[in-house]
Structures are given as structure tokens and as C-alpha cells.
PDB file of C-alpha atoms in Angstrom:
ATOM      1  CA  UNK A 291       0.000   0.000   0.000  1.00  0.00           C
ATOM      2  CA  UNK A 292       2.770   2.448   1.161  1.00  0.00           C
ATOM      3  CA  UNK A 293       4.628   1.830  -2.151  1.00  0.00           C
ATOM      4  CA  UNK A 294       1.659   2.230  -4.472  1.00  0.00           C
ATOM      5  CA  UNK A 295       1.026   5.181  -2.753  1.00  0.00           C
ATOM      6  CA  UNK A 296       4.767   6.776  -2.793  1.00  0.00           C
ATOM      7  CA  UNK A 297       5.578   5.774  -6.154  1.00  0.00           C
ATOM      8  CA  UNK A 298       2.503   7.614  -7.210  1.00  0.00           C
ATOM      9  CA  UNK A 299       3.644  10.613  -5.713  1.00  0.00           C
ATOM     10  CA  UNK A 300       7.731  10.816  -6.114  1.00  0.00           C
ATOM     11  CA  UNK A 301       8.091   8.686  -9.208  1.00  0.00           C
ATOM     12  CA  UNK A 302       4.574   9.014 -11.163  1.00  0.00           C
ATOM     13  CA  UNK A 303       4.467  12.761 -10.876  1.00  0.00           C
ATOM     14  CA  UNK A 304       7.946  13.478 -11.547  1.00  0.00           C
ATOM     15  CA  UNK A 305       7.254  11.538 -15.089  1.00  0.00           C
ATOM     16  CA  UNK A 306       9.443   8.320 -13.694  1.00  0.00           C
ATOM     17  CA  UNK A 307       9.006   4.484 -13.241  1.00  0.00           C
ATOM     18  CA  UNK A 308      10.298   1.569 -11.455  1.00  0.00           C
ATOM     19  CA  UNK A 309      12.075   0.813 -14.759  1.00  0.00           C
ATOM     20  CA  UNK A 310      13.672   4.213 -14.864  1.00  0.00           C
ATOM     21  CA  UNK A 311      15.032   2.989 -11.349  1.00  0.00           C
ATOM     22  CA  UNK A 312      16.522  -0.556 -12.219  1.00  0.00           C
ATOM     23  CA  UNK A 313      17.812   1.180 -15.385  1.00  0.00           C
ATOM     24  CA  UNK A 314      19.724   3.836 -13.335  1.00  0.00           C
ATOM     25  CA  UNK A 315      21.358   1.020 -11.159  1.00  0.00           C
ATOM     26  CA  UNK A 316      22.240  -0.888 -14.015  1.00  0.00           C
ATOM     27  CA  UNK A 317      24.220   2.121 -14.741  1.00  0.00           C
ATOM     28  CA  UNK A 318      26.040   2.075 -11.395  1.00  0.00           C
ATOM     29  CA  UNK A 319      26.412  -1.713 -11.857  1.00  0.00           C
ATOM     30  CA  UNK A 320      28.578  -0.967 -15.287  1.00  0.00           C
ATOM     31  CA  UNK A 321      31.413  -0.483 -12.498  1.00  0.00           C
ATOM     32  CA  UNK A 322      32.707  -2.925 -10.000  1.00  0.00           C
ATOM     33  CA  UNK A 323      30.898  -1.849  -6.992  1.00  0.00           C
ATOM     34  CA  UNK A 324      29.365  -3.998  -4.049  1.00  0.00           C
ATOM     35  CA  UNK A 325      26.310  -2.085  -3.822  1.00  0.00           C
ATOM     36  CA  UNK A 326      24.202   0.919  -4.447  1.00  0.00           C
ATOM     37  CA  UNK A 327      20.711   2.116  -4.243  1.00  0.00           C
ATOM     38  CA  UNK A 328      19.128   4.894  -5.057  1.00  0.00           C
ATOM     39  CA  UNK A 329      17.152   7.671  -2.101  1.00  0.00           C
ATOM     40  CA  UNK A 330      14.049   9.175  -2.664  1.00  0.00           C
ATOM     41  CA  UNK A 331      12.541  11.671   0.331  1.00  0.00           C
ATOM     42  CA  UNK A 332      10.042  14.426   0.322  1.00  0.00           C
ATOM     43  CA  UNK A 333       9.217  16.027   3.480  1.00  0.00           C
ATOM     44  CA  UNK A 334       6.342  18.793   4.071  1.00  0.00           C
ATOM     45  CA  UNK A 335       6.770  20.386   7.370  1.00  0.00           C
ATOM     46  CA  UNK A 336       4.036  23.240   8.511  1.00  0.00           C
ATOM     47  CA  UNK A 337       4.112  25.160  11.966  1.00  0.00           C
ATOM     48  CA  UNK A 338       1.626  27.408  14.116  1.00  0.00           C
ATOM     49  CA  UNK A 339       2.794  29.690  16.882  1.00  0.00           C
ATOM     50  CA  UNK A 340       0.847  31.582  19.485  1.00  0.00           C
ATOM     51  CA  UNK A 341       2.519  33.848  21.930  1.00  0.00           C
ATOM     52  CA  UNK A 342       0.440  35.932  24.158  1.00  0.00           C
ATOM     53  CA  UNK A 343      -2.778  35.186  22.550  1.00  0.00           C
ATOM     54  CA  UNK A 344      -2.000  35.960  19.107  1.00  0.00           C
ATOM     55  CA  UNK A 345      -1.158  33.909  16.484  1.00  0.00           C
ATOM     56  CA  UNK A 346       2.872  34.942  15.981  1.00  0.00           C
ATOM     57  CA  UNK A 347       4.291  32.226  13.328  1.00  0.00           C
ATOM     58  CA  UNK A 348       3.264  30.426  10.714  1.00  0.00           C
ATOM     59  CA  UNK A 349       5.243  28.498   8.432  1.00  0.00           C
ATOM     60  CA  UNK A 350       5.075  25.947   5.380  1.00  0.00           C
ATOM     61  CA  UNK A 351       8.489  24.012   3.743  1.00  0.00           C
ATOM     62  CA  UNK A 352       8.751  21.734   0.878  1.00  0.00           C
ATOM     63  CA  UNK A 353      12.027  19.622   0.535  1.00  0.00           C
ATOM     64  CA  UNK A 354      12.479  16.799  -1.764  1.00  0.00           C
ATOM     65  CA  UNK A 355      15.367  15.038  -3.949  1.00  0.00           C
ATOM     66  CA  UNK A 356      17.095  12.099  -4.466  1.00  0.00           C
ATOM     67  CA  UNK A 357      21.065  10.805  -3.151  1.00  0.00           C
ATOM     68  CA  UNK A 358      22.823   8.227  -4.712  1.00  0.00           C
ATOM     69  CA  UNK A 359      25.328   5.511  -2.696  1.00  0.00           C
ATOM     70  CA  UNK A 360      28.117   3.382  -4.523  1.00  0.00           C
ATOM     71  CA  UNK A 361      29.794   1.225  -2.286  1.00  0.00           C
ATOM     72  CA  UNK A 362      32.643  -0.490  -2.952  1.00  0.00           C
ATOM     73  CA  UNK A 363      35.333  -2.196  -0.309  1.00  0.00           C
ATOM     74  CA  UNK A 364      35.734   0.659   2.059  1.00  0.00           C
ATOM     75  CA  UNK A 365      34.826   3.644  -0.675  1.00  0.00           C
ATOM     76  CA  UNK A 366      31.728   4.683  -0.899  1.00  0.00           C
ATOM     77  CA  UNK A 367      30.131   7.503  -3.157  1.00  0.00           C
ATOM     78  CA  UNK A 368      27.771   9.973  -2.537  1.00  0.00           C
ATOM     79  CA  UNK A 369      25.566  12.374  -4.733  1.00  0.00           C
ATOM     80  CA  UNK A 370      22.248  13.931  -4.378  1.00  0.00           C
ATOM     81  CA  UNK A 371      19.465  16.274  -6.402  1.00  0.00           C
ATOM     82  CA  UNK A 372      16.952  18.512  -5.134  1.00  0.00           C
ATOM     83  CA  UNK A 373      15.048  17.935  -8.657  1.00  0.00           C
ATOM     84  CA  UNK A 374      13.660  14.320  -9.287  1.00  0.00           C
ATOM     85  CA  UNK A 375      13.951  13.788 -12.694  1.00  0.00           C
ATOM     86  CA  UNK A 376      15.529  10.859 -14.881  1.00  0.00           C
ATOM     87  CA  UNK A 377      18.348  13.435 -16.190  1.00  0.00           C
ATOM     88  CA  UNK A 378      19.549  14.177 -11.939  1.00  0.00           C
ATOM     89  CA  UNK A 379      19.124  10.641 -11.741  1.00  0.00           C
ATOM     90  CA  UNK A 380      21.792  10.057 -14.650  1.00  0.00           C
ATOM     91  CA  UNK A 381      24.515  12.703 -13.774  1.00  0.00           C
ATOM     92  CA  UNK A 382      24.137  11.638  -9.675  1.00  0.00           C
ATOM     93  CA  UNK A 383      24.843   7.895 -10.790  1.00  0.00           C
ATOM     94  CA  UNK A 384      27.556   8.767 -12.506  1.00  0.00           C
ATOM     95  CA  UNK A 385      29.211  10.682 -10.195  1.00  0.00           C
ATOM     96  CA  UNK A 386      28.646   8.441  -7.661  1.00  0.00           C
ATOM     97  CA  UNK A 387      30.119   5.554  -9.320  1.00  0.00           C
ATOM     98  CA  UNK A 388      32.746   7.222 -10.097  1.00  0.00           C
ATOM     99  CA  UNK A 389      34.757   6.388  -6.944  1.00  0.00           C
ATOM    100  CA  UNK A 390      35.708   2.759  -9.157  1.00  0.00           C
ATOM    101  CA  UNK A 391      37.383   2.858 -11.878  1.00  0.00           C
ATOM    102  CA  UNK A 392      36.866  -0.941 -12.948  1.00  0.00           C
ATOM    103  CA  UNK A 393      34.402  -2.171 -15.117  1.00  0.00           C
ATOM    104  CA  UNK A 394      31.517  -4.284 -14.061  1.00  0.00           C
ATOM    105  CA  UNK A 395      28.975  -6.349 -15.339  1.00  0.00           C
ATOM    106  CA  UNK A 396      26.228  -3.766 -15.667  1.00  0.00           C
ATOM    107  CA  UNK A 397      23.741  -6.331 -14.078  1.00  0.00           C
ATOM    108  CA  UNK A 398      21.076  -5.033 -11.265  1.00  0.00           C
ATOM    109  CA  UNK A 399      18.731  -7.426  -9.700  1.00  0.00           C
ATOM    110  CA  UNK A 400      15.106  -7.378  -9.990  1.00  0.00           C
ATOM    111  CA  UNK A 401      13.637  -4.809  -8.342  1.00  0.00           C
ATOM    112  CA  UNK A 402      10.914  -6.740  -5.961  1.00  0.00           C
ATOM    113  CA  UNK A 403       8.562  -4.725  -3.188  1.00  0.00           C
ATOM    114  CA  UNK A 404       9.764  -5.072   0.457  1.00  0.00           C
ATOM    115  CA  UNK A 405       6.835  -5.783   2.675  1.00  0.00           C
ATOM    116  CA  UNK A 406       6.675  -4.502   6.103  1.00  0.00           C
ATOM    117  CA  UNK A 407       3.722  -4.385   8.900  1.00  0.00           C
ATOM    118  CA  UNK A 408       2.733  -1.015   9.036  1.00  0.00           C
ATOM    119  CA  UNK A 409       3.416   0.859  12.446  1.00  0.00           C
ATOM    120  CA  UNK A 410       1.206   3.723  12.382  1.00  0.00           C
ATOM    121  CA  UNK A 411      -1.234   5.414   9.212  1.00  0.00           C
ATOM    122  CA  UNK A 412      -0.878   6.180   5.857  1.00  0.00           C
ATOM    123  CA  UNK A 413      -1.934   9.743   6.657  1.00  0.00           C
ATOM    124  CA  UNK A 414      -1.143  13.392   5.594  1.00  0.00           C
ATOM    125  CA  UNK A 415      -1.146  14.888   9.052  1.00  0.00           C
ATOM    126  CA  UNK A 416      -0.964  18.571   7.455  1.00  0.00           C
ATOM    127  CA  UNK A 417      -4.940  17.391   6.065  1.00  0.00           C
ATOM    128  CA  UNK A 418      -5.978  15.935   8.633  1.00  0.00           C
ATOM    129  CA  UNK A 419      -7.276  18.825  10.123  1.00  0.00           C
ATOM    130  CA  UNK A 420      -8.291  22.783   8.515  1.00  0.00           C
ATOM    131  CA  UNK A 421      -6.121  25.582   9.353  1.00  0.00           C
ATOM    132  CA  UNK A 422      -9.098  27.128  11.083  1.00  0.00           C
ATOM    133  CA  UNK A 423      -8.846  24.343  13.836  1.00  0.00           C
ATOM    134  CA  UNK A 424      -5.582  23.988  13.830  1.00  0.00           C
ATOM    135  CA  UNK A 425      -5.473  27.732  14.893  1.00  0.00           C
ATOM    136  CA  UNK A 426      -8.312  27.167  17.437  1.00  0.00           C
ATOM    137  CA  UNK A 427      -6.642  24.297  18.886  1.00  0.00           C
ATOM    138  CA  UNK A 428      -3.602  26.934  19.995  1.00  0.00           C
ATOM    139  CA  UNK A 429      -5.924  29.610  21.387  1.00  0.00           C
ATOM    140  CA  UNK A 430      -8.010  26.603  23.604  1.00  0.00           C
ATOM    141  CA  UNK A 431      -4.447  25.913  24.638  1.00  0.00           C
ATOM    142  CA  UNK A 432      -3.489  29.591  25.453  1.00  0.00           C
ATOM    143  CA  UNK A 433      -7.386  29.240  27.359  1.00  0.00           C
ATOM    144  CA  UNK A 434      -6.708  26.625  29.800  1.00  0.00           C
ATOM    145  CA  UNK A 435      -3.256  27.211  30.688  1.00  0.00           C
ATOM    146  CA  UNK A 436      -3.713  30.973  31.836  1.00  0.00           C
ATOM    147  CA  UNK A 437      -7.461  29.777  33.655  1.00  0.00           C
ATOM    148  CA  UNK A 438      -5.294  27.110  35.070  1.00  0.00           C
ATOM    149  CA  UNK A 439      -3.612  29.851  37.783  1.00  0.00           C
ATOM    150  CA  UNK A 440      -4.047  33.080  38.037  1.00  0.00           C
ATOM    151  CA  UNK A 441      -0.152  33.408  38.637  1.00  0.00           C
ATOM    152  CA  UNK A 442       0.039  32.495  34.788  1.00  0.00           C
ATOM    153  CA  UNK A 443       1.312  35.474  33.209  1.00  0.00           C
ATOM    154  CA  UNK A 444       2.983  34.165  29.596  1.00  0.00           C
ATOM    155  CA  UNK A 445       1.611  31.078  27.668  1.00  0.00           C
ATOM    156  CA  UNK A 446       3.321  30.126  23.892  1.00  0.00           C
ATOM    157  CA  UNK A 447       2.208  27.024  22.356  1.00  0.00           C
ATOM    158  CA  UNK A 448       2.908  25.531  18.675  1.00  0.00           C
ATOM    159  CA  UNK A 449       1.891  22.754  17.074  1.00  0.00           C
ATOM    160  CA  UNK A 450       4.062  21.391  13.842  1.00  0.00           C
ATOM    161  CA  UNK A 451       3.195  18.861  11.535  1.00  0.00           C
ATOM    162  CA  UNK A 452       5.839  16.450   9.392  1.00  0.00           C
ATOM    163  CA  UNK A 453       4.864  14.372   6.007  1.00  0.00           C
ATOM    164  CA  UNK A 454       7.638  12.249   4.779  1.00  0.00           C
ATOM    165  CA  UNK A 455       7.883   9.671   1.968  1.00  0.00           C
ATOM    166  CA  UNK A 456      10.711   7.453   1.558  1.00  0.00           C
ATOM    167  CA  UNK A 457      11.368   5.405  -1.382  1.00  0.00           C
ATOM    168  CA  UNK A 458      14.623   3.503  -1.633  1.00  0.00           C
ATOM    169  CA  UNK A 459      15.990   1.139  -4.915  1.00  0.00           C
ATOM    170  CA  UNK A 460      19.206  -1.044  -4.827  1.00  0.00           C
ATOM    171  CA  UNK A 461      20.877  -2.825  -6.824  1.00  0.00           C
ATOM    172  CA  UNK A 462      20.159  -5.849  -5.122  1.00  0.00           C
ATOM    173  CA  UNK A 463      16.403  -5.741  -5.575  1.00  0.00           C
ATOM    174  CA  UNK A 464      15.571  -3.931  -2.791  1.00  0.00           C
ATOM    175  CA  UNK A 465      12.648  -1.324  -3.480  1.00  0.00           C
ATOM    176  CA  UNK A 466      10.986  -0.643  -0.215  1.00  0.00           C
ATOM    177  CA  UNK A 467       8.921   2.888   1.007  1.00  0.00           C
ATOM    178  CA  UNK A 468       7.171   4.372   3.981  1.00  0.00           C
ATOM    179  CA  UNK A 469       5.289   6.723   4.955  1.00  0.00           C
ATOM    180  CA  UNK A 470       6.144   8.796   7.961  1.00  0.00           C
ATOM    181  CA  UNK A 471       3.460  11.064   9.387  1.00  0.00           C
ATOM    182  CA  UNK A 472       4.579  13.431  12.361  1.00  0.00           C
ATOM    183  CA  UNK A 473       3.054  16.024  14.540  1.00  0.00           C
ATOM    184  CA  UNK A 474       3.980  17.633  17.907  1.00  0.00           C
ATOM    185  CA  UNK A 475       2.039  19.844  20.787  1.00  0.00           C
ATOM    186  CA  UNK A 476       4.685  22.077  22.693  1.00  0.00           C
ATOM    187  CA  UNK A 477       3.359  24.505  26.202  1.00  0.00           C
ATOM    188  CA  UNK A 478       5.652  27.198  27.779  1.00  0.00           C
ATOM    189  CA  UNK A 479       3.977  28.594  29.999  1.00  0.00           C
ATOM    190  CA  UNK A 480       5.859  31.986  32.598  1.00  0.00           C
ATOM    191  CA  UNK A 481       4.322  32.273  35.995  1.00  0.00           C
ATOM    192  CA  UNK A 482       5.455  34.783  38.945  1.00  0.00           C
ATOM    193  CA  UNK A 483       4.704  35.560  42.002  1.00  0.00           C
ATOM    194  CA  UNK A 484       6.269  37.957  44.373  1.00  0.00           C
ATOM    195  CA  UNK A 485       8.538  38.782  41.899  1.00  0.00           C
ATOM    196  CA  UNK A 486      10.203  35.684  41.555  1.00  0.00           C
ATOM    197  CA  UNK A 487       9.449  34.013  37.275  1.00  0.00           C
ATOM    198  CA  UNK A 488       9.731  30.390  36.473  1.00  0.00           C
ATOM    199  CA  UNK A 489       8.977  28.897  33.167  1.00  0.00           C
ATOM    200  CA  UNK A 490       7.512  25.137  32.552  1.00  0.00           C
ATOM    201  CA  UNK A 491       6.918  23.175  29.451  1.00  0.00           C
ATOM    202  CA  UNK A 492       4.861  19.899  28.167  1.00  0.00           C
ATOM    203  CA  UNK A 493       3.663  18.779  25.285  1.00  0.00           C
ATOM    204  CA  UNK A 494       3.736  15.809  23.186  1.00  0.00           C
ATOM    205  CA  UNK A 495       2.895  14.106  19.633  1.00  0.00           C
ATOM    206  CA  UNK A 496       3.897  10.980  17.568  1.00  0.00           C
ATOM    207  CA  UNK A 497       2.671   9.823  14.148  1.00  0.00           C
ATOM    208  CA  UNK A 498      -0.532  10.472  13.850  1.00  0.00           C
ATOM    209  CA  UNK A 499      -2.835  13.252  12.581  1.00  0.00           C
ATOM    210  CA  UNK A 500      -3.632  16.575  14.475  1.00  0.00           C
ATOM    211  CA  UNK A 501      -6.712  15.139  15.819  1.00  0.00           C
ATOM    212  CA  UNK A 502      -4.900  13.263  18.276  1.00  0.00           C
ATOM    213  CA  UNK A 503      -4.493  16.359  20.836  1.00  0.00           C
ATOM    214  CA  UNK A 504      -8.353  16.374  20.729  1.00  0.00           C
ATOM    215  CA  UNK A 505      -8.904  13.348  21.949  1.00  0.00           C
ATOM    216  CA  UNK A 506     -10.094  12.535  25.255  1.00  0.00           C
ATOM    217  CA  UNK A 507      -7.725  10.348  27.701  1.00  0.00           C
ATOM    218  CA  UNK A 508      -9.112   9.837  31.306  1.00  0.00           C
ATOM    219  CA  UNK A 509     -11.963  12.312  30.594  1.00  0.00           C
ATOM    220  CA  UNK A 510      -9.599  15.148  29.276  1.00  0.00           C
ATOM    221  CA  UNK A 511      -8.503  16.908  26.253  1.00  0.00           C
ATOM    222  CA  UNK A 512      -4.899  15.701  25.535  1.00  0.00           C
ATOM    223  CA  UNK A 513      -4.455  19.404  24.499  1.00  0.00           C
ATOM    224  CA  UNK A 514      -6.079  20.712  27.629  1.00  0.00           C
ATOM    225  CA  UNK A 515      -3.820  17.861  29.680  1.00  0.00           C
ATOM    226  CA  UNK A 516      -0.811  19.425  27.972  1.00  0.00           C
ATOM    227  CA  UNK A 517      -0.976  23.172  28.694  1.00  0.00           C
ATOM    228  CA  UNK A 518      -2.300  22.194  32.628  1.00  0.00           C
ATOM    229  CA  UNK A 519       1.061  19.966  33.151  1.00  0.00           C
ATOM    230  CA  UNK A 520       2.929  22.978  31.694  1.00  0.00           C
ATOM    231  CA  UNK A 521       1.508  25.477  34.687  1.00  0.00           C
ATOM    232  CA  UNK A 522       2.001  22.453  37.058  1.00  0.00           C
ATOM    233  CA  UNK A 523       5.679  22.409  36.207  1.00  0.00           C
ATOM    234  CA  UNK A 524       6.195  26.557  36.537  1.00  0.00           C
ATOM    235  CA  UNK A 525       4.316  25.971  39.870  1.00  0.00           C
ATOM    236  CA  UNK A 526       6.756  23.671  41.029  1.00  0.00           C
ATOM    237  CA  UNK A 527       9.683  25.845  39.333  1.00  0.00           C
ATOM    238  CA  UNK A 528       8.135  28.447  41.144  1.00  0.00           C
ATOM    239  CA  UNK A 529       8.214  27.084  44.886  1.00  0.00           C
ATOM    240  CA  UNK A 530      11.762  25.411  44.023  1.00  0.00           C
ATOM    241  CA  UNK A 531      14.753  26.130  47.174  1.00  0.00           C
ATOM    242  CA  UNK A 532      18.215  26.146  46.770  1.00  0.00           C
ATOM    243  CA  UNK A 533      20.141  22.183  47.062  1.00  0.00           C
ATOM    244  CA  UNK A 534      22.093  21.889  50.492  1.00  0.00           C
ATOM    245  CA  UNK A 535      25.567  22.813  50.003  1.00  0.00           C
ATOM    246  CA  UNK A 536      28.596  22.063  51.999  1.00  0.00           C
ATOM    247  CA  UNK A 537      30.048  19.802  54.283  1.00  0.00           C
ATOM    248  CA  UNK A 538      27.426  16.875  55.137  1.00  0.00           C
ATOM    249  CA  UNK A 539      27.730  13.616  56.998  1.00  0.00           C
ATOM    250  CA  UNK A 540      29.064  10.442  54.790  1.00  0.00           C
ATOM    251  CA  UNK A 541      28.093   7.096  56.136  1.00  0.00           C
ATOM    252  CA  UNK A 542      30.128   4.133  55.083  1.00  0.00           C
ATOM    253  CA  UNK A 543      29.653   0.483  55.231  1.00  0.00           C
ATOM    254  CA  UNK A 544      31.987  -0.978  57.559  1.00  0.00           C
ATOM    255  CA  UNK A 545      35.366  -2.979  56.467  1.00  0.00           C
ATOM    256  CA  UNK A 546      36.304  -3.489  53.110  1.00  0.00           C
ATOM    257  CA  UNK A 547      33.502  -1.180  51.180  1.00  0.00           C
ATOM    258  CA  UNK A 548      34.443   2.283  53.464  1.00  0.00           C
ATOM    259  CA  UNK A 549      38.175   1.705  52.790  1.00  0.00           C
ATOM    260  CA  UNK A 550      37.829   0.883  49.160  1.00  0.00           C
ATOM    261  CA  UNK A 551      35.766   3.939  48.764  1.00  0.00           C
ATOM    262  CA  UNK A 552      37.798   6.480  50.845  1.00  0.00           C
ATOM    263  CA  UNK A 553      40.800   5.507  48.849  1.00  0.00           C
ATOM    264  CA  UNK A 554      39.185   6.404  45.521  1.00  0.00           C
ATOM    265  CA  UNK A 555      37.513   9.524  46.730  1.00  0.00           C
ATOM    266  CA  UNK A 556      41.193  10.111  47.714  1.00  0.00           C
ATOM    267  CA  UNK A 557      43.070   9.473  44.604  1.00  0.00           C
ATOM    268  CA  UNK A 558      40.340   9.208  41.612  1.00  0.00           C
ATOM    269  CA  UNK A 559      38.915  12.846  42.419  1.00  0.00           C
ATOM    270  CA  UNK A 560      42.433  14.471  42.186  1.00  0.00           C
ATOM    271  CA  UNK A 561      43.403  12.612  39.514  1.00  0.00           C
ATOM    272  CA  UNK A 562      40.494  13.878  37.291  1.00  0.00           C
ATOM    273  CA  UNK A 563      41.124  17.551  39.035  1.00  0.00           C
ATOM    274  CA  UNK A 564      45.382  17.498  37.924  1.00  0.00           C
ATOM    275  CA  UNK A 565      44.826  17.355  33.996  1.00  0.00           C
ATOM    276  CA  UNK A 566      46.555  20.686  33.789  1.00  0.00           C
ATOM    277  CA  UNK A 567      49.244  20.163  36.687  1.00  0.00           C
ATOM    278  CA  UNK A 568      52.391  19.758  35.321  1.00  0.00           C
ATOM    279  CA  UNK A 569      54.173  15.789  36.348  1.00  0.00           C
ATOM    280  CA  UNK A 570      50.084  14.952  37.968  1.00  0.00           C
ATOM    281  CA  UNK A 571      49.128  13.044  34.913  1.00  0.00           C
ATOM    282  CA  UNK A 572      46.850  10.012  34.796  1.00  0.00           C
ATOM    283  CA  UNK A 573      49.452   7.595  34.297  1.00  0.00           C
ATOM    284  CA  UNK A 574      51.764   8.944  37.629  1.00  0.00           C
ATOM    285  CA  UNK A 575      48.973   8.548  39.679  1.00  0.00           C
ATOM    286  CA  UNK A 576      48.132   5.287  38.626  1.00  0.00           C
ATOM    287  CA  UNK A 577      51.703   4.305  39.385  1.00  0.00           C
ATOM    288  CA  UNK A 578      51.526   5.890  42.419  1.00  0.00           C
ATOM    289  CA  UNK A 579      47.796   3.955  43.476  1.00  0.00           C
ATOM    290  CA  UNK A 580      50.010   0.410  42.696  1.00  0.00           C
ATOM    291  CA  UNK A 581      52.608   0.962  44.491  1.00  0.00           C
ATOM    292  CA  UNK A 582      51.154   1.820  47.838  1.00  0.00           C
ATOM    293  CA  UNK A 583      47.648  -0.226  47.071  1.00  0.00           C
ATOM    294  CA  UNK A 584      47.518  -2.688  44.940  1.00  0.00           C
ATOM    295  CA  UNK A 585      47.626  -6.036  46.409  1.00  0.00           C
TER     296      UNK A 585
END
């Protein structure tokens, strides 16, 4: 399914076929190599940003192209296109194989689909919802974090969404692609009180479409779960107290385990604290630890 689907949309639209492919690698094959295959990725990436209740950032990036590998003993070639088109394909084979110098037999295998159990959708997440609830879902956010406390002062939130296709050819038959939808949830929220600001952050995502933050887990809004956890985590920011510091008490089995361990305290801690000493290296100590420890 993921194949169909990704050959349809990096080889199919950009006038190619899987016999364009296996006649590219039979090109790499003319030289002596061990392997090659050939790298196809496009990747749309959107993003949403509201800082103090305003929508702030928006974004939208397209990246695609293909890389060519030629392996061979411990060389390997590399070359890549940002246009996918038979032509790229050509001139990155041919630099890539150019790393050999021998001839080969010009013979590529097959190409045959790799099948795989799928792990999560074949979904655009960027579809999956409009851009009129995407941009709701950030001011609900911005809602419930500042009704969380009235300490709340600052709340920015974005959401980002990932499509990837991956379609990879070798020259041993391999043709295998996937599908890799991607979005994310991120809180900051800035509380103070009494003068004193500390920040706290949440969020979450995985690969599936934006619909997942609206879902309900233990009757809440994973959205509305998010942005509370945030102001939970300025809270505790906020009532934080400085670590203990100093001398302390050190209690210490008795025998064997307190003298093993006073001795290292003793020698490891200087040893890692004398880098720059001059005669203190590593080794000196060490000689020094045999001679007056070691059994």
C-alpha cells in the first residue's frame, strides 16, 4: 500500500518508473561496486505559533530530492538532487560511481517490493485537520493554561506537523517505502509571584494526525492535559529552594567497602582535578595507586 502510494507521488508525478530505477542502477552496476541504491525523500513540514494570545508564526516548507550511494570495499560515493527527474538521476549515478574505476557487469537485480507491517497510518497529518482548527486548537491551549492559575502570566504554544515519503531502490532488488506522518504539541507557559518568574513546558505528539491532541484520555482533552502539566511544572519551578551545600555527613559500610571507597575519593577525584598540573598526569597517579595499594 505504502509503495503504491509513494511511487505515485515521487516517481509518477515526476514523469518516472520503477524501470527508470533498475535502469539507473544498471548504470552504477557498469562499475565494480558492491552495492548501491538509489534515495528518494520528500518532506512537508508546517508550523503554528501563538505567543500571548495571538497567532505569531506560521510556516510551510517543501524539501524533496534524491542521493545516490556506490559502495565499494571501504569507498563509498555519494551524490544527491533537489530535482527528481531521470536526467539528476543520470549525472548523480555517474558521479557516484565514479569512486571505481573498474568495469563491471552492468547487471542489477530485480527490483521486488519489500513488505513490512505497518506501524502507524498512511496519513497526511498537514490534512488531517483545517487551518481554522488547527489555529483554534492553539488559542483553547493559550485558554486553559492561563485559567489554570491566576499566577500564569505568559503562555506560547505551537503545534508542527511532518509528512515524509521514503522510497529507496538497490541494486540488489531492494525497493521498499514508507510513509512517515509526524506532529507535535509544545506549552511554555511563565508564571510569577512575588517577583520571583519560572517557566515550565509539556507537550507531546507521535505519528498520527492533528486530531490526536483532541482526543479525550481519562476524561480530558490531551491538548487541555498538555498546557495544565505545563503550569504544574512553573508551579513547582516556582516554589523550588536552593540544594544543600557544603560539608554533610558520609556514612560508610563498615570494612572493606568504606576503605575501598575512601581511597578512591582520595586518589580518583584528584586525579580527574590534575589534567593541567604539570608531572600529575593520569598515568603517575596510577603508578603511584600500585605501588602503595595494589595487592
Amino acid at each position: 500500500m505504502s509503495l503504491t502510494l509513494v511511487s505515485e507521488q515521487l516517481l509518477t508525478a515526476n514523469k518516472l518508473s520503477h524501470q527508470d530505477l533498475h535502469t539507473v542502477l544498471g548504470q552504477l552496476a557498469e562499475r565494480r561496486l558492491d552495492y548501491a541504491d538509489l534515495y528518494f525523500q520528500s518532506s512537508y513540514h508546517e508550523a503554528w505559533v501563538i505567543e500571548d494570545g495571538i497567532i505569531k508564526d506560521g510556516s510551510y516548507n517543501i524539501d524533496q530530492g534524491v542521493g545516490v550511494r556506490a559502495v565499494s570495499g571501504e569507498k563509498t560515493g555519494f551524490a544527491y538532487a533537489d530535482q527528481i527527474t531521470l536526467n539528476a538521476l543520470n549525472q548523480s549515478a555517474q558521479a557516484a560511481r565514479s569512486i571505481v574505476r573498474e568495469q563491471g557487469d552492468g547487471r542489477a537485480h530485480t527490483l521486488g517490493e519489500i513488505r513490512h507491517q505497518a506501524l502507524y497510518p498512511l496519513l497526511d497529518p498537514l490534512q488531517s485537520l483545517p487551518r481554522e482548527e488547527k489555529i483554534a486548537l492553539l488559542h483553547r491551549v493559550d485558554k486553559v493554561a492561563r485559567a489554570a492559575d491566576p499566577r500564569v502570566q505568559e503562555v506560547t504554544a505551537s503545534v508542527t506537523g511532518v509528512y515524509e515519503q521514503v522510497l529507496v531502490a538497490a541494486t540488489d532488488g531492494t525497493l521498499a517505502a514508507d510513509v512517515r506522518p509526524l506532529v507535535r504539541l509544545s506549552v511554555s507557559v511563565l508564571v510569577e509571584e512575588d517577583g520571583k518568574r519560572e517557566r515550565g513546558s509539556s507537550g507531546g505528539g507521535g505519528r498520527f494526525g492533528y486530531d490526536y491532541f483532541l482526543e479525550t484520555v481519562d476524561g480530558e482533552v490531551r491538548a487541555d492535559a498538555f498546557a495544565k502539566e505545563a503550569v504544574r511544572m512553573a508551579l513547582v519551578n516556582l516554589s523550588a529552594v536552593a540544594a544543600p551545600a557544603g560539608g554533610m555527613p558520609v556514612v560508610l559500610g563498615a570494612g572493606w567497602p568504606a576503605c575501598c571507597c575512601m581511597r578512591r575519593s582520595a586518589t580518583a577525584w584528584k586525579v580527574t582535578s590534575t589534567a593541567a598540573v604539570p608531572r600529575c598526569s593520569a598515568d603517575r597517579w596510577g603508578n603511584w595507586w600500585h605501588r602503595n595499594f595494589a595487592p
